[in-house]
Amino acid sequence: MDEMKTKALVFDIWGDYAHFRKIETTTSPLTYAIPTGTALAGLISAIIGLNRDSYYDLFSPRNTRLAIRVMNPLKKTRINISLIDTSRGFCLRDIGENPRTLIPFEFVKNPKYRIYFQTIKEHIGKKLGEFLRKHYSYYTPSLGTANLIANFAYVGEYEVTKTGEEMVQSVVRKDKGRLLIEENKRYGIEHIPIYMNQERIVQEFANVIYETDGKPVKMSENSSYRIGPDNVVFL
């Protein structure tokens, strides 16, 4: 990717709530604080109209790079959601009285993220840039689940230049540098899926570090890149 000197598209996404379900949770769904690589693949594909299960290879590391910046402080809340009690059956007529049960879901409240998207697939980058600039979307984009509708805004298209600077505005991968702890900053770390194959099997996970209020993270020996005004580390 470095030799191709491709540009990166930058855009913001936000909404009232987000739920990027942790794959290890079952009865009480928890959420990652940031969108995963797999969630971003789905969101971008929804904007440009790629069919379900048709796009996974496009977002493999050999074709695409993604970085994420936290724009609003990360705050989580729990809300009880009324679901059908499937332990008693899958059809309302079979369950009988009181067919629903309340399940506590964890959500990110008032989330906003900046996304940096770089691809060697020229037709994908061109179409996404056009849709972002015109604020078009083929399908309704969401922040994790279909009922959590996302808004988005085009920021710009910038050259990607390797820098190695210590102050990084984006979420960082733990294996791409050494975190330097600073005072008055709060850090979070999560183990997130990066991409999956056509069989919907996750092919790569990564430990990522972020500052919970969206402040820059200081990281030495990193693989950072300058994209517009920001210094980022790709997932």
mmCIF file of N, CA and C in Angstrom, residues 161-165 222 224-226 231-232:
data_model
loop_
_atom_site.group_PDB
_atom_site.id
_atom_site.type_symbol
_atom_site.label_atom_id
_atom_site.label_comp_id
_atom_site.label_asym_id
_atom_site.label_seq_id
_atom_site.Cartn_x
_atom_site.Cartn_y
_atom_site.Cartn_z
ATOM 1 N N THR A 161 1.042 10.117 4.247
ATOM 2 C CA THR A 161 2.495 10.247 4.367
ATOM 3 C C THR A 161 2.956 9.621 5.675
ATOM 4 N N LYS A 162 3.923 8.730 5.611
ATOM 5 C CA LYS A 162 4.428 8.088 6.823
ATOM 6 C C LYS A 162 5.241 9.088 7.635
ATOM 7 N N THR A 163 4.979 9.140 8.956
ATOM 8 C CA THR A 163 5.647 10.125 9.810
ATOM 9 C C THR A 163 6.388 9.503 10.987
ATOM 10 N N GLY A 164 5.729 8.606 11.704
ATOM 11 C CA GLY A 164 6.312 8.053 12.920
ATOM 12 C C GLY A 164 6.256 8.997 14.096
ATOM 13 N N GLU A 165 5.449 10.076 14.002
ATOM 14 C CA GLU A 165 5.317 11.031 15.103
ATOM 15 C C GLU A 165 4.678 10.361 16.325
ATOM 16 N N ASN A 222 6.208 3.923 16.690
ATOM 17 C CA ASN A 222 4.942 3.552 16.056
ATOM 18 C C ASN A 222 5.021 3.631 14.534
ATOM 19 N N SER A 224 2.965 5.434 12.311
ATOM 20 C CA SER A 224 1.929 6.437 12.125
ATOM 21 C C SER A 224 2.055 7.126 10.771
ATOM 22 N N TYR A 225 0.922 7.723 10.350
ATOM 23 C CA TYR A 225 0.833 8.375 9.044
ATOM 24 C C TYR A 225 0.118 9.710 9.200
ATOM 25 N N ARG A 226 0.543 10.678 8.410
ATOM 26 C CA ARG A 226 -0.118 11.974 8.359
ATOM 27 C C ARG A 226 -1.207 11.937 7.301
ATOM 28 N N ASN A 231 -2.494 12.786 12.701
ATOM 29 C CA ASN A 231 -1.506 11.726 12.699
ATOM 30 C C ASN A 231 -2.213 10.467 13.187
ATOM 31 N N VAL A 232 -2.233 9.395 12.389
ATOM 32 C CA VAL A 232 -3.049 8.231 12.706
ATOM 33 C C VAL A 232 -2.225 6.947 12.586
#
